[in-house]
Amino acid sequence: MKIAESKLSFFFANHKVIQKVAPKILVLIHGNGAVRARQWSRKIILNSSLEKGSQLPFIKMANDQGYGAIVTNGNQELQRMSPEDHASAVWEKLITGSCCDHVIIIAHSYGGQVTMNLARCFPGDFLHRVKAVYLADSVRYGMTGIPLLDQRLCSISLNYVTSDRDCDTPIEFEDGIKSISSGTTSHEWTSWYSLPSIFENIRTLEKLPLQVSLTMENFVIVSFVLLLL
């Protein structure tokens, strides 16, 4: 495959996702800055633990519940490709044309803005295939501006914001997307603190059993070269 150097990027995914046969897909979108694929916060990884600052627990739990996973890497080639363009290209490569009709998105910080851009680019998927969007202290510059799509996003999205209240406590919000407390006042920690609640909501959504193993069995992360034509 010919690679256009100025448009080169990469991401991580299950083999079944790449083969477009995964029935359920979880998409993980990190924020901007120094973080890379599989990271929520480099600061937490360095000062606390890999588990708490990375996306690995999310991947493990998603795998255990039968999800294929896509891990975006939108900050790798900022001089050549924006996080929004990266995520759109990944979506086009792996979700468009796949058999998957059940997509869940988890996005931290600027990942919320990337998610809104995805919704604008793939409105049909967000109206029918995306079942839930979980944001961790999301940064967004408004909604999509498409009334029907915004209504759908407001009905399936939840934003875990910084707060000194217990996790899941409702918080006042203005942009239409329901906000609840993440259980921490630290922006960097919102993904980790919201993890149990997010997967409880996913289990409720699917009516799955409560007990979830943290094994990585049958999950293979592979590098995949992304070509933009």
N, CA, C and O of each residue as an XYZ file, in Angstrom:
916
protein
N       0.845     -1.194      0.000
C       0.000      0.000      0.000
C       0.877      1.240      0.000
O       1.770      1.368      0.838
N       0.637      2.133     -0.910
C       1.413      3.360     -0.984
C       1.018      4.310      0.137
O      -0.167      4.563      0.356
N       2.003      4.829      0.839
C       1.766      5.735      1.951
C       2.116      7.148      1.552
O       3.239      7.427      1.132
N       1.152      8.040      1.684
C       1.421      9.465      1.477
C       2.002      9.999      2.769
O       1.287     10.114      3.765
N       3.293     10.331      2.776
C       4.007     10.637      4.016
C       3.358     11.757      4.811
O       3.344     11.708      6.041
N       2.828     12.748      4.147
C       2.235     13.876      4.859
C       0.898     13.516      5.495
O       0.352     14.291      6.280
N       0.373     12.345      5.160
C      -0.920     11.931      5.693
C      -0.809     10.645      6.505
O      -1.798      9.932      6.670
N       0.378     10.344      7.010
C       0.584      9.103      7.738
C       0.193      9.242      9.195
O       0.565     10.210      9.859
N      -0.551      8.284      9.683
C      -0.897      8.224     11.090
C      -1.134      6.759     11.433
O      -1.146      5.912     10.540
N      -1.324      6.448     12.716
C      -1.617      5.073     13.082
C      -2.507      5.052     14.311
O      -2.682      6.062     14.993
N      -3.063      3.881     14.577
C      -3.938      3.689     15.720
C      -3.850      2.230     16.113
O      -3.090      1.473     15.509
N      -4.622      1.818     17.125
C      -4.625      0.431     17.584
C      -6.051     -0.108     17.539
O      -7.018      0.617     17.772
N      -6.156     -1.413     17.231
C      -7.486     -2.023     17.168
C      -7.367     -3.539     17.247
O      -6.297     -4.103     17.014
N      -8.492     -4.200     17.583
C      -8.574     -5.658     17.518
C      -8.522     -6.127     16.067
O      -8.854     -5.386     15.142
N      -8.096     -7.380     15.895
C      -8.120     -7.973     14.548
C      -9.543     -7.977     13.982
O      -9.742     -7.672     12.807
N     -10.535     -8.321     14.817
C     -11.907     -8.383     14.318
C     -12.419     -7.019     13.880
O     -13.216     -6.915     12.948
N     -11.953     -5.969     14.562
C     -12.356     -4.623     14.159
C     -11.765     -4.292     12.792
O     -12.451     -3.753     11.923
N     -10.498     -4.616     12.611
C      -9.843     -4.338     11.338
C     -10.481     -5.149     10.214
O     -10.587     -4.678      9.082
N     -10.902     -6.365     10.534
C     -11.580     -7.199      9.538
C     -13.045     -6.810      9.349
O     -13.736     -7.367      8.495
N     -13.510     -5.858     10.143
C     -14.879     -5.328     10.070
C     -15.941     -6.374     10.398
O     -17.039     -6.357      9.841
N     -15.598     -7.287     11.316
C     -16.563     -8.316     11.710
C     -16.919     -8.231     13.193
O     -17.675     -9.068     13.686
N     -16.395     -7.246     13.912
C     -16.738     -7.097     15.333
C     -18.173     -6.593     15.452
O     -18.504     -5.567     14.857
N     -19.044     -7.288     16.208
C     -20.436     -6.844     16.322
C     -20.615     -5.620     17.210
O     -21.578     -4.868     17.059
N     -19.673     -5.425     18.144
C     -19.736     -4.280     19.060
C     -18.346     -3.651     19.131
O     -17.337     -4.354     19.181
N     -18.307     -2.321     19.134
C     -17.017     -1.624     19.142
C     -17.034     -0.517     20.188
O     -17.999      0.241     20.291
N     -15.959     -0.434     20.960
C     -15.719      0.677     21.868
C     -14.622      1.544     21.277
O     -13.546      1.046     20.947
N     -14.884      2.837     21.141
C     -13.909      3.785     20.609
C     -13.403      4.657     21.756
O     -14.195      5.296     22.450
N     -12.087      4.685     21.955
C     -11.461      5.486     23.008
C     -10.746      6.679     22.377
O      -9.918      6.520     21.480
N     -11.080      7.881     22.865
C     -10.523      9.114     22.296
C      -9.895      9.929     23.419
O     -10.595     10.407     24.311
N      -8.592     10.087     23.375
C      -7.897     10.852     24.417
C      -8.004     12.353     24.156
O      -8.545     12.778     23.135
N      -7.486     13.145     25.087
C      -7.493     14.594     24.939
C      -6.319     15.090     24.123
O      -5.639     14.301     23.466
N      -6.072     16.401     24.157
C      -4.959     16.950     23.384
C      -3.713     17.065     24.252
O      -3.723     16.687     25.423
N      -2.640     17.590     23.667
C      -1.402     17.774     24.421
C      -0.438     16.620     24.236
O      -0.291     16.091     23.134
N       0.227     16.228     25.333
C       1.301     15.238     25.260
C       0.806     13.796     25.237
O       1.584     12.891     24.932
N      -0.471     13.558     25.552
C      -0.965     12.181     25.620
C      -0.971     11.534     24.243
O      -1.166     12.194     23.222
N      -0.752     10.233     24.245
C      -0.747      9.445     23.023
C      -1.728      8.284     23.175
O      -2.432      8.174     24.179
N      -1.759      7.428     22.166
C      -2.653      6.274     22.179
C      -2.479      5.471     23.457
O      -1.358      5.254     23.918
N      -3.607      5.027     24.032
C      -3.688      4.217     25.254
C      -3.401      5.015     26.520
O      -3.239      4.427     27.589
N      -3.334      6.350     26.422
C      -3.088      7.183     27.591
C      -4.251      8.144     27.806
O      -4.787      8.710     26.854
N      -4.633      8.321     29.069
C      -5.526      9.422     29.448
C      -4.704     10.571     30.004
O      -4.957     11.732     29.680
N      -3.716     10.255     30.844
C      -2.907     11.281     31.489
C      -1.491     10.769     31.717
O      -1.291      9.811     32.464
N      -0.507     11.399     31.080
C       0.884     11.005     31.291
C       1.322     11.354     32.715
O       2.133     10.650     33.317
N       0.779     12.438     33.236
C       1.121     12.847     34.600
C       0.748     11.764     35.610
O       1.530     11.448     36.506
N      -0.444     11.201     35.462
C      -0.879     10.147     36.383
C      -0.068      8.879     36.163
O       0.281      8.195     37.126
N       0.236      8.558     34.920
C       1.049      7.377     34.635
C       2.413      7.490     35.310
O       2.906      6.517     35.880
N       3.022      8.668     35.249
C       4.355      8.868     35.810
C       4.341      8.962     37.331
O       5.240      8.448     37.996
N       3.321      9.619     37.880
C       3.319      9.914     39.320
C       2.485      8.960     40.163
O       2.639      8.915     41.384
N       1.600      8.196     39.521
C       0.755      7.287     40.287
C       0.899      5.857     39.775
O       1.594      5.046     40.388
N       0.249      5.544     38.660
C       0.361      4.186     38.117
C      -0.110      4.155     36.672
O      -0.889      5.000     36.232
N       0.384      3.157     35.946
C      -0.034      2.955     34.562
C      -1.525      2.647     34.489
O      -2.223      3.133     33.598
N      -2.007      1.843     35.423
C      -3.413      1.454     35.416
C      -4.333      2.662     35.510
O      -5.318      2.756     34.777
N      -4.014      3.583     36.410
C      -4.911      4.703     36.659
C      -4.818      5.799     35.598
O      -5.772      6.550     35.395
N      -3.688      5.889     34.933
C      -3.526      6.950     33.941
C      -3.687      6.511     32.510
O      -3.678      7.342     31.602
N      -3.836      5.198     32.289
C      -3.918      4.686     30.924
C      -5.325      4.212     30.589
O      -6.224      4.219     31.430
N      -5.488      3.803     29.341
C      -6.767      3.274     28.874
C      -6.858      1.756     29.030
O      -7.873      1.156     28.677
N      -5.800      1.133     29.559
C      -5.765     -0.331     29.622
C      -6.933     -0.943     30.401
O      -7.499     -1.932     29.936
N      -7.326     -0.398     31.577
C      -8.487     -0.989     32.260
C      -9.771     -0.905     31.437
O     -10.612     -1.801     31.500
N      -9.919      0.165     30.671
C     -11.091      0.318     29.809
C     -11.079     -0.749     28.712
O     -12.114     -1.339     28.402
N      -9.906     -0.991     28.130
C      -9.778     -2.008     27.091
C     -10.077     -3.389     27.653
O     -10.777     -4.180     27.021
N      -9.545     -3.684     28.848
C      -9.768     -4.982     29.474
C     -11.255     -5.234     29.723
O     -11.781     -6.298     29.395
N     -11.916     -4.245     30.303
C     -13.329     -4.430     30.628
C     -14.178     -4.502     29.371
O     -15.136     -5.274     29.313
N     -13.842     -3.712     28.372
C     -14.578     -3.768     27.109
C     -14.409     -5.129     26.447
O     -15.376     -5.709     25.954
N     -13.184     -5.635     26.438
C     -12.918     -6.946     25.854
C     -13.713     -8.030     26.560
O     -14.252     -8.930     25.916
N     -13.785     -7.947     27.872
C     -14.500     -8.952     28.642
C     -15.993     -8.943     28.334
O     -16.670     -9.963     28.466
N     -16.494     -7.794     27.925
C     -17.916     -7.687     27.593
C     -18.183     -7.864     26.097
O     -19.273     -7.561     25.613
N     -17.186     -8.353     25.380
C     -17.404     -8.712     23.989
C     -17.212     -7.599     22.986
O     -17.630     -7.731     21.835
N     -16.591     -6.504     23.391
C     -16.361     -5.384     22.482
C     -15.004     -5.495     21.793
O     -14.007     -5.866     22.412
N     -14.985     -5.173     20.523
C     -13.733     -4.844     19.887
C     -13.380     -3.421     20.277
O     -14.272     -2.632     20.587
N     -12.110     -3.077     20.268
C     -11.699     -1.751     20.705
C     -10.909     -1.032     19.625
O     -10.095     -1.628     18.921
N     -11.172      0.267     19.513
C     -10.380      1.167     18.674
C      -9.760      2.206     19.587
O     -10.467      2.879     20.337
N      -8.438      2.341     19.529
C      -7.714      3.309     20.342
C      -7.138      4.364     19.400
O      -6.218      4.078     18.633
N      -7.667      5.559     19.455
C      -7.197      6.612     18.560
C      -5.862      7.171     19.042
O      -5.451      6.951     20.181
N      -5.199      7.894     18.152
C      -3.862      8.417     18.429
C      -3.726      9.792     17.779
O      -2.826     10.031     16.975
N      -4.639     10.685     18.145
C      -4.787     11.938     17.416
C      -3.707     12.969     17.605
O      -3.675     13.952     16.865
N      -2.805     12.789     18.577
C      -1.748     13.782     18.800
C      -0.406     13.380     18.200
O       0.582     14.092     18.380
N      -0.353     12.270     17.500
C       0.918     11.740     17.013
C       1.521     12.590     15.904
O       2.735     12.789     15.866
N       0.690     13.089     15.008
C       1.183     13.808     13.833
C       0.456     15.140     13.675
O      -0.157     15.405     12.641
N       0.531     15.976     14.714
C      -0.243     17.212     14.710
C       0.166     18.166     13.592
O      -0.652     18.960     13.128
N       1.412     18.098     13.159
C       1.849     18.970     12.069
C       1.217     18.575     10.747
O       1.131     19.381      9.821
N       0.772     17.319     10.668
C       0.238     16.799      9.409
C      -1.254     16.524      9.455
O      -1.926     16.555      8.424
N      -1.780     16.252     10.657
C      -3.174     15.838     10.756
C      -3.740     16.240     12.113
O      -3.122     15.974     13.144
N      -4.900     16.872     12.124
C      -5.539     17.279     13.376
C      -6.154     16.064     14.056
O      -6.395     15.050     13.400
N      -6.418     16.149     15.382
C      -7.111     15.049     16.060
C      -8.461     14.735     15.432
O      -8.860     13.573     15.356
N      -9.164     15.774     14.980
C     -10.462     15.561     14.346
C     -10.324     14.778     13.038
O     -11.086     13.847     12.780
N      -9.338     15.168     12.212
C      -9.140     14.462     10.939
C      -8.675     13.025     11.172
O      -9.083     12.107     10.461
N      -7.822     12.846     12.169
C      -7.354     11.495     12.506
C      -8.534     10.588     12.876
O      -8.679      9.493     12.332
N      -9.377     11.057     13.810
C     -10.506     10.238     14.251
C     -11.474      9.963     13.102
O     -12.003      8.857     12.990
N     -11.705     10.950     12.261
C     -12.610     10.749     11.119
C     -12.064      9.707     10.153
O     -12.814      8.885      9.625
N     -10.754      9.744      9.925
C     -10.143      8.769      9.024
C     -10.204      7.365      9.606
O     -10.456      6.401      8.884
N      -9.971      7.245     10.918
C     -10.073      5.941     11.580
C     -11.498      5.411     11.483
O     -11.713      4.236     11.187
N     -12.461      6.279     11.731
C     -13.876      5.878     11.646
C     -14.209      5.391     10.243
O     -14.861      4.361     10.073
N     -13.765      6.127      9.254
C     -14.034      5.766      7.862
C     -13.417      4.413      7.524
O     -14.023      3.606      6.818
N     -12.209      4.169      8.029
C     -11.512      2.923      7.730
C     -12.143      1.708      8.407
O     -12.226      0.635      7.808
N     -12.590      1.874      9.658
C     -12.951      0.702     10.453
C     -14.438      0.541     10.737
O     -14.911     -0.587     10.872
N     -15.174      1.613     10.828
C     -16.587      1.497     11.194
C     -17.492      1.605      9.967
O     -18.446      0.840      9.823
N     -17.189      2.551      9.092
C     -17.954      2.645      7.853
C     -17.792      1.345      7.062
O     -16.672      0.907      6.799
N     -18.885      0.753      6.696
C     -18.837     -0.486      5.927
C     -18.656     -1.746      6.747
O     -18.579     -2.841      6.190
N     -18.588     -1.607      8.078
C     -18.439     -2.793      8.925
C     -19.812     -3.363      9.272
O     -20.841     -2.744      9.001
N     -19.812     -4.558      9.878
C     -21.071     -5.178     10.285
C     -21.538     -4.655     11.637
O     -22.636     -4.992     12.079
N     -20.735     -3.846     12.294
C     -21.050     -3.378     13.648
C     -22.245     -2.431     13.643
O     -22.302     -1.486     12.856
N     -23.203     -2.701     14.536
C     -24.339     -1.792     14.695
C     -24.469     -1.341     16.143
O     -25.530     -0.881     16.566
N     -23.380     -1.476     16.902
C     -23.401     -1.110     18.322
C     -22.045     -0.489     18.676
O     -21.073     -1.202     18.925
N     -21.996      0.825     18.694
C     -20.758      1.554     18.969
C     -20.923      2.385     20.231
O     -21.938      3.056     20.417
N     -19.922      2.334     21.094
C     -19.879      3.178     22.284
C     -18.590      3.980     22.241
O     -17.534      3.456     21.887
N     -18.680      5.249     22.602
C     -17.521      6.141     22.606
C     -17.232      6.595     24.032
O     -18.139      6.985     24.767
N     -15.954      6.538     24.414
C     -15.499      7.130     25.669
C     -14.411      8.138     25.314
O     -13.417      7.788     24.678
N     -14.600      9.375     25.721
C     -13.678     10.441     25.324
C     -13.360     11.341     26.507
O     -14.246     11.699     27.283
N     -12.096     11.702     26.638
C     -11.646     12.572     27.721
C     -11.275     13.944     27.168
O     -10.659     14.053     26.108
N     -11.658     14.990     27.899
C     -11.225     16.361     27.622
C     -11.530     16.765     26.174
O     -12.691     16.761     25.765
N     -10.483     17.119     25.386
C     -10.702     17.557     24.010
C     -11.293     16.441     23.146
O     -11.782     16.692     22.044
N     -11.245     15.234     23.646
C     -11.903     14.148     22.924
C     -13.388     14.393     22.722
O     -13.997     13.840     21.805
N     -13.974     15.229     23.588
C     -15.376     15.588     23.398
C     -15.599     16.386     22.129
O     -16.583     16.177     21.418
N     -14.681     17.305     21.845
C     -14.769     18.077     20.617
C     -14.545     17.180     19.399
O     -15.212     17.334     18.376
N     -13.605     16.248     19.515
C     -13.365     15.292     18.440
C     -14.625     14.462     18.179
O     -14.952     14.159     17.032
N     -15.322     14.101     19.248
C     -16.561     13.326     19.110
C     -17.633     14.132     18.393
O     -18.336     13.594     17.538
N     -17.771     15.412     18.726
C     -18.758     16.246     18.040
C     -18.451     16.338     16.548
O     -19.360     16.332     15.719
N     -17.177     16.422     16.216
C     -16.800     16.468     14.804
C     -17.129     15.152     14.108
O     -17.580     15.146     12.963
N     -16.904     14.041     14.798
C     -17.284     12.744     14.231
C     -18.779     12.691     13.940
O     -19.199     12.179     12.902
N     -19.573     13.219     14.855
C     -21.021     13.212     14.659
C     -21.409     14.031     13.424
O     -22.300     13.641     12.669
N     -20.744     15.154     13.226
C     -21.028     15.967     12.030
C     -20.651     15.220     10.753
O     -21.357     15.295      9.747
N     -19.531     14.500     10.805
C     -19.044     13.805      9.610
C     -19.820     12.530      9.309
O     -19.949     12.134      8.151
N     -20.344     11.881     10.368
C     -21.029     10.596     10.198
C     -22.375     10.626     10.919
O     -22.603      9.830     11.830
N     -23.260     11.527     10.525
C     -24.532     11.677     11.249
C     -25.382     10.421     11.249
O     -26.042     10.128     12.246
N     -25.381      9.671     10.153
C     -26.167      8.449     10.094
C     -25.722      7.434     11.125
O     -26.551      6.772     11.750
N     -24.417      7.307     11.305
C     -23.895      6.372     12.306
C     -24.292      6.791     13.715
O     -24.626      5.945     14.545
N     -24.256      8.089     13.989
C     -24.597      8.553     15.329
C     -26.094      8.487     15.592
O     -26.519      8.409     16.745
N     -26.881      8.516     14.551
C     -28.321      8.382     14.730
C     -28.742      6.930     14.936
O     -29.766      6.663     15.564
N     -27.950      5.988     14.407
C     -28.398      4.600     14.415
C     -27.421      3.615     15.051
O     -27.859      2.655     15.685
N     -26.128      3.818     14.903
C     -25.164      2.818     15.365
C     -24.541      3.159     16.713
O     -24.236      2.260     17.496
N     -24.352      4.423     16.990
C     -23.746      4.835     18.265
C     -24.810      4.767     19.349
O     -25.819      5.468     19.275
N     -24.594      3.931     20.350
C     -25.587      3.705     21.400
C     -25.348      4.553     22.646
O     -26.285      4.820     23.398
N     -24.100      4.980     22.874
C     -23.809      5.794     24.056
C     -22.495      6.536     23.851
O     -21.577      6.046     23.193
N     -22.429      7.735     24.436
C     -21.206      8.538     24.443
C     -20.934      8.943     25.883
O     -21.746      9.625     26.508
N     -19.780      8.516     26.410
C     -19.396      8.854     27.778
C     -18.190      9.789     27.720
O     -17.126      9.430     27.217
N     -18.386     10.988     28.244
C     -17.348     12.012     28.212
C     -16.768     12.203     29.605
O     -17.502     12.174     30.593
N     -15.465     12.397     29.691
C     -14.804     12.662     30.961
C     -14.315     14.111     30.944
O     -13.309     14.436     30.314
N     -15.053     14.973     31.651
C     -14.748     16.404     31.726
C     -14.469     16.973     30.338
O     -13.413     17.550     30.077
N     -15.432     16.795     29.476
C     -15.298     17.106     28.060
C     -15.108     18.585     27.778
O     -15.713     19.448     28.414
N     -14.250     18.848     26.806
C     -14.110     20.179     26.217
C     -14.809     20.155     24.871
O     -14.466     19.350     24.005
N     -15.792     21.036     24.688
C     -16.518     21.094     23.430
C     -16.837     22.543     23.103
O     -16.999     23.376     23.995
N     -16.924     22.828     21.813
C     -17.295     24.163     21.371
C     -18.688     24.101     20.752
O     -18.876     24.345     19.560
N     -19.661     23.763     21.608
C     -21.026     23.637     21.140
C     -21.323     22.248     20.621
O     -20.488     21.345     20.671
N     -22.547     22.102     20.117
C     -22.991     20.830     19.572
C     -22.726     20.813     18.067
O     -21.884     21.563     17.572
N     -23.444     19.961     17.345
C     -23.180     19.840     15.907
C     -23.889     20.910     15.085
O     -23.470     21.212     13.967
N     -24.962     21.487     15.628
C     -25.748     22.449     14.863
C     -26.813     21.797     14.006
O     -27.535     22.485     13.285
N     -26.922     20.482     14.073
C     -27.952     19.739     13.333
C     -29.000     19.306     14.350
O     -28.724     18.416     15.154
N     -30.181     19.896     14.347
C     -31.153     19.673     15.429
C     -31.433     18.216     15.763
O     -31.365     17.837     16.932
N     -31.744     17.393     14.776
C     -32.069     16.002     15.034
C     -30.873     15.262     15.639
O     -31.029     14.455     16.555
N     -29.688     15.547     15.117
C     -28.475     14.905     15.605
C     -28.147     15.359     17.029
O     -27.756     14.548     17.868
N     -28.306     16.658     17.298
C     -28.054     17.165     18.650
C     -29.023     16.563     19.660
O     -28.648     16.260     20.793
N     -30.260     16.394     19.241
C     -31.253     15.758     20.117
C     -30.832     14.325     20.446
O     -30.940     13.884     21.590
N     -30.360     13.620     19.450
C     -29.888     12.254     19.654
C     -28.680     12.227     20.596
O     -28.622     11.408     21.513
N     -27.731     13.114     20.366
C     -26.534     13.159     21.203
C     -26.883     13.463     22.658
O     -26.311     12.869     23.572
N     -27.803     14.372     22.871
C     -28.207     14.714     24.234
C     -28.872     13.529     24.932
O     -28.792     13.398     26.153
N     -29.520     12.679     24.164
C     -30.239     11.555     24.762
C     -29.327     10.375     25.088
O     -29.669      9.545     25.930
N     -28.165     10.291     24.429
C     -27.285      9.124     24.628
C     -25.967      9.481     25.315
O     -25.146      8.596     25.558
N     -25.750     10.754     25.630
C     -24.448     11.186     26.147
C     -24.500     11.521     27.627
O     -25.543     11.897     28.162
N     -23.357     11.377     28.274
C     -23.204     11.672     29.688
C     -21.806     12.235     29.890
O     -20.823     11.654     29.430
N     -21.720     13.373     30.583
C     -20.429     14.023     30.809
C     -20.076     13.956     32.289
O     -20.776     14.529     33.124
N     -18.992     13.259     32.614
C     -18.502     13.149     33.988
C     -17.577     14.329     34.274
O     -16.433     14.350     33.821
N     -18.070     15.301     35.016
C     -17.329     16.545     35.209
C     -16.617     16.559     36.559
O     -16.901     15.745     37.438
N     -15.685     17.500     36.703
C     -14.996     17.665     37.987
C     -15.976     18.197     39.030
O     -16.757     19.110     38.763
N     -15.919     17.609     40.212
C     -16.818     18.011     41.291
C     -16.354     17.353     42.587
O     -15.757     16.276     42.573
N     -16.639     18.023     43.713
C     -16.331     17.410     45.008
C     -17.483     16.546     45.511
O     -17.417     16.007     46.615
N     -18.526     16.412     44.716
C     -19.650     15.551     45.085
C     -19.360     14.100     44.722
O     -18.454     13.811     43.940
N     -20.140     13.193     45.301
C     -19.960     11.774     44.995
C     -20.185     11.511     43.513
O     -20.954     12.214     42.857
N     -19.512     10.498     42.997
C     -19.683     10.129     41.595
C     -21.145      9.823     41.300
O     -21.834      9.209     42.115
N     -21.607     10.245     40.155
C     -22.974     10.061     39.658
C     -23.967     11.101     40.180
O     -25.138     11.081     39.802
N     -23.505     12.012     41.051
C     -24.395     13.075     41.508
C     -24.705     14.023     40.353
O     -23.775     14.515     39.714
N     -25.972     14.297     40.064
C     -26.304     15.212     38.958
C     -25.720     16.607     39.187
O     -25.730     17.123     40.305
N     -25.217     17.202     38.115
C     -24.631     18.539     38.138
C     -25.381     19.404     37.134
O     -25.782     18.922     36.074
N     -25.571     20.670     37.460
C     -26.244     21.579     36.523
C     -25.464     21.657     35.217
O     -24.233     21.671     35.219
N     -26.185     21.708     34.110
C     -25.535     21.783     32.811
C     -26.328     22.712     31.910
O     -27.511     22.961     32.139
N     -25.649     23.231     30.864
C     -26.273     24.233     30.001
C     -26.305     23.849     28.530
O     -27.086     24.413     27.764
N     -25.476     22.904     28.126
C     -25.342     22.641     26.686
C     -26.195     21.496     26.187
O     -26.075     21.103     25.026
N     -27.052     20.949     27.031
C     -27.944     19.883     26.594
C     -27.479     18.497     26.934
O     -28.299     17.583     27.022
N     -26.187     18.301     27.129
C     -25.671     16.989     27.506
C     -25.664     16.886     29.026
O     -25.099     17.739     29.710
N     -26.284     15.855     29.542
C     -26.388     15.674     30.984
C     -25.007     15.566     31.615
O     -24.142     14.851     31.109
N     -24.800     16.276     32.720
C     -23.538     16.235     33.455
C     -23.757     15.629     34.827
O     -24.743     15.924     35.502
N     -22.821     14.775     35.232
C     -22.826     14.222     36.579
C     -21.408     14.304     37.134
O     -20.443     14.461     36.386
N     -21.300     14.196     38.444
C     -19.985     14.274     39.075
C     -19.162     13.029     38.758
O     -19.666     11.905     38.757
N     -17.876     13.267     38.488
C     -16.946     12.158     38.308
C     -16.421     11.647     39.646
O     -15.856     10.558     39.731
N     -16.618     12.452     40.686
C     -16.130     12.076     41.996
C     -14.758     12.619     42.323
O     -14.171     12.255     43.342
N     -14.231     13.503     41.457
C     -12.935     14.122     41.699
C     -12.944     15.561     41.201
O     -13.671     15.899     40.268
N     -12.142     16.396     41.822
C     -12.019     17.793     41.391
C     -10.847     17.985     40.433
O     -10.582     19.107     40.001
N     -10.153     16.919     40.101
C      -8.993     16.982     39.212
C      -9.374     16.552     37.802
O      -9.865     15.441     37.597
N      -9.149     17.426     36.836
C      -9.479     17.133     35.448
C      -8.795     15.854     34.965
O      -9.420     15.027     34.301
N      -7.510     15.692     35.299
C      -6.750     14.546     34.819
C      -7.300     13.216     35.322
O      -7.164     12.189     34.656
N      -7.922     13.237     36.500
C      -8.373     11.999     37.129
C      -9.799     11.596     36.756
O     -10.260     10.532     37.170
N     -10.498     12.412     35.994
C     -11.915     12.135     35.752
C     -12.155     10.808     35.029
O     -13.152     10.139     35.299
N     -11.270     10.419     34.126
C     -11.461      9.144     33.425
C     -11.388      7.969     34.397
O     -12.244      7.085     34.372
N     -10.373      7.962     35.247
C     -10.201      6.864     36.192
C     -11.362      6.796     37.184
O     -11.893      5.719     37.453
N     -11.754      7.952     37.726
C     -12.814      7.961     38.730
C     -14.164      7.572     38.129
O     -15.007      7.012     38.830
N     -14.379      7.852     36.871
C     -15.667      7.548     36.248
C     -15.735      6.124     35.686
O     -16.806      5.675     35.278
N     -14.612      5.416     35.661
C     -14.554      4.073     35.076
C     -15.635      3.128     35.595
O     -16.345      2.542     34.779
N     -15.801      2.946     36.921
C     -16.833      2.004     37.383
C     -18.237      2.398     36.935
O     -19.036      1.548     36.541
N     -18.529      3.695     36.999
C     -19.863      4.154     36.620
C     -20.117      3.964     35.130
O     -21.208      3.562     34.727
N     -19.111      4.255     34.318
C     -19.271      4.100     32.870
C     -19.623      2.654     32.515
O     -20.553      2.407     31.748
N     -18.883      1.714     33.072
C     -19.136      0.321     32.713
C     -20.389     -0.234     33.385
O     -20.994     -1.185     32.889
N     -20.774      0.355     34.501
C     -22.081     -0.002     35.062
C     -23.186      0.439     34.110
O     -24.159     -0.287     33.905
N     -23.038      1.628     33.529
C     -24.015      2.103     32.558
C     -24.023      1.244     31.302
O     -25.081      0.985     30.728
N     -22.835      0.799     30.872
C     -22.764     -0.072     29.700
C     -23.449     -1.401     29.979
O     -24.176     -1.919     29.131
N     -23.218     -1.957     31.168
C     -23.878     -3.215     31.526
C     -25.392     -3.041     31.586
O     -26.148     -3.911     31.153
N     -25.818     -1.906     32.127
C     -27.263     -1.635     32.188
C     -27.837     -1.500     30.782
O     -28.923     -2.000     30.489
N     -27.098     -0.821     29.926
C     -27.529     -0.631     28.540
C     -27.739     -1.965     27.843
O     -28.677     -2.132     27.064
N     -26.861     -2.906     28.130
C     -26.928     -4.201     27.465
C     -27.570     -5.286     28.318
O     -27.780     -6.411     27.864
N     -27.885     -4.924     29.586
C     -28.455     -5.898     30.517
C     -27.524     -7.093     30.686
O     -27.951     -8.247     30.663
N     -26.240     -6.785     30.856
C     -25.243     -7.828     31.052
C     -25.078     -8.126     32.533
O     -25.463     -7.305     33.366
N     -24.511     -9.291     32.888
C     -24.245     -9.598     34.290
C     -23.300     -8.580     34.903
O     -22.487     -7.970     34.208
N     -23.416     -8.403     36.220
C     -22.611     -7.406     36.915
C     -21.136     -7.755     36.967
O     -20.294     -6.870     36.809
N     -20.797     -9.017     37.183
C     -19.403     -9.372     37.407
C     -18.614     -9.258     36.122
O     -19.017     -9.794     35.090
N     -17.477     -8.553     36.178
C     -16.628     -8.359     35.012
C     -15.205     -8.720     35.372
O     -14.660     -8.208     36.350
N     -14.602     -9.590     34.598
C     -13.211     -9.965     34.810
C     -12.305     -8.944     34.156
O     -12.694     -8.313     33.173
N     -11.102     -8.768     34.684
C     -10.149     -7.834     34.121
C      -9.058     -8.547     33.328
O      -7.928     -8.064     33.255
N      -9.388     -9.690     32.734
C      -8.399    -10.396     31.934
C      -8.291     -9.774     30.553
O      -9.191     -9.065     30.103
N      -7.179    -10.049     29.889
C      -6.959     -9.550     28.533
C      -7.058    -10.699     27.529
O      -6.525    -10.591     26.425
N      -7.734    -11.807     27.893
C      -7.804    -12.962     27.019
C      -8.456    -12.596     25.687
O      -9.462    -11.889     25.624
N      -7.848    -13.101     24.657
C      -8.364    -12.943     23.287
C      -8.298    -11.512     22.776
O      -8.815    -11.215     21.699
N      -7.662    -10.613     23.544
C      -7.541     -9.243     23.038
C      -6.142     -9.041     22.484
O      -5.151     -9.207     23.195
N      -6.071     -8.692     21.243
C      -4.782     -8.462     20.601
C      -4.787     -7.069     20.025
O      -5.618     -6.733     19.182
N      -3.857     -6.264     20.484
C      -3.731     -4.918     19.913
C      -2.711     -4.982     18.802
O      -1.607     -5.496     18.986
N      -3.074     -4.469     17.675
C      -2.163     -4.495     16.545
C      -2.009     -3.103     15.987
O      -2.936     -2.294     16.038
N      -0.855     -2.829     15.462
C      -0.652     -1.560     14.785
C      -1.309     -1.637     13.414
O      -1.328     -2.681     12.763
N      -1.834     -0.521     13.009
C      -2.498     -0.490     11.711
C      -2.157      0.835     11.047
O      -2.398      1.898     11.619
N      -1.605      0.779      9.860
C      -1.205      1.993      9.163
C      -2.421      2.595      8.482
O      -3.192      1.907      7.813
N      -2.569      3.888      8.669
C      -3.718      4.599      8.131
C      -3.320      5.411      6.926
O      -2.411      6.237      7.002
N      -3.981      5.189      5.830
C      -3.717      5.927      4.604
C      -4.898      6.792      4.267
O      -6.021      6.304      4.144
N      -4.651      8.075      4.117
C      -5.693      8.995      3.665
C      -5.495      9.241      2.176
O      -4.425      9.676      1.752
N      -6.490      8.973      1.410
C      -6.406      9.185     -0.035
C      -6.792     10.610     -0.396
O      -6.780     10.974     -1.572
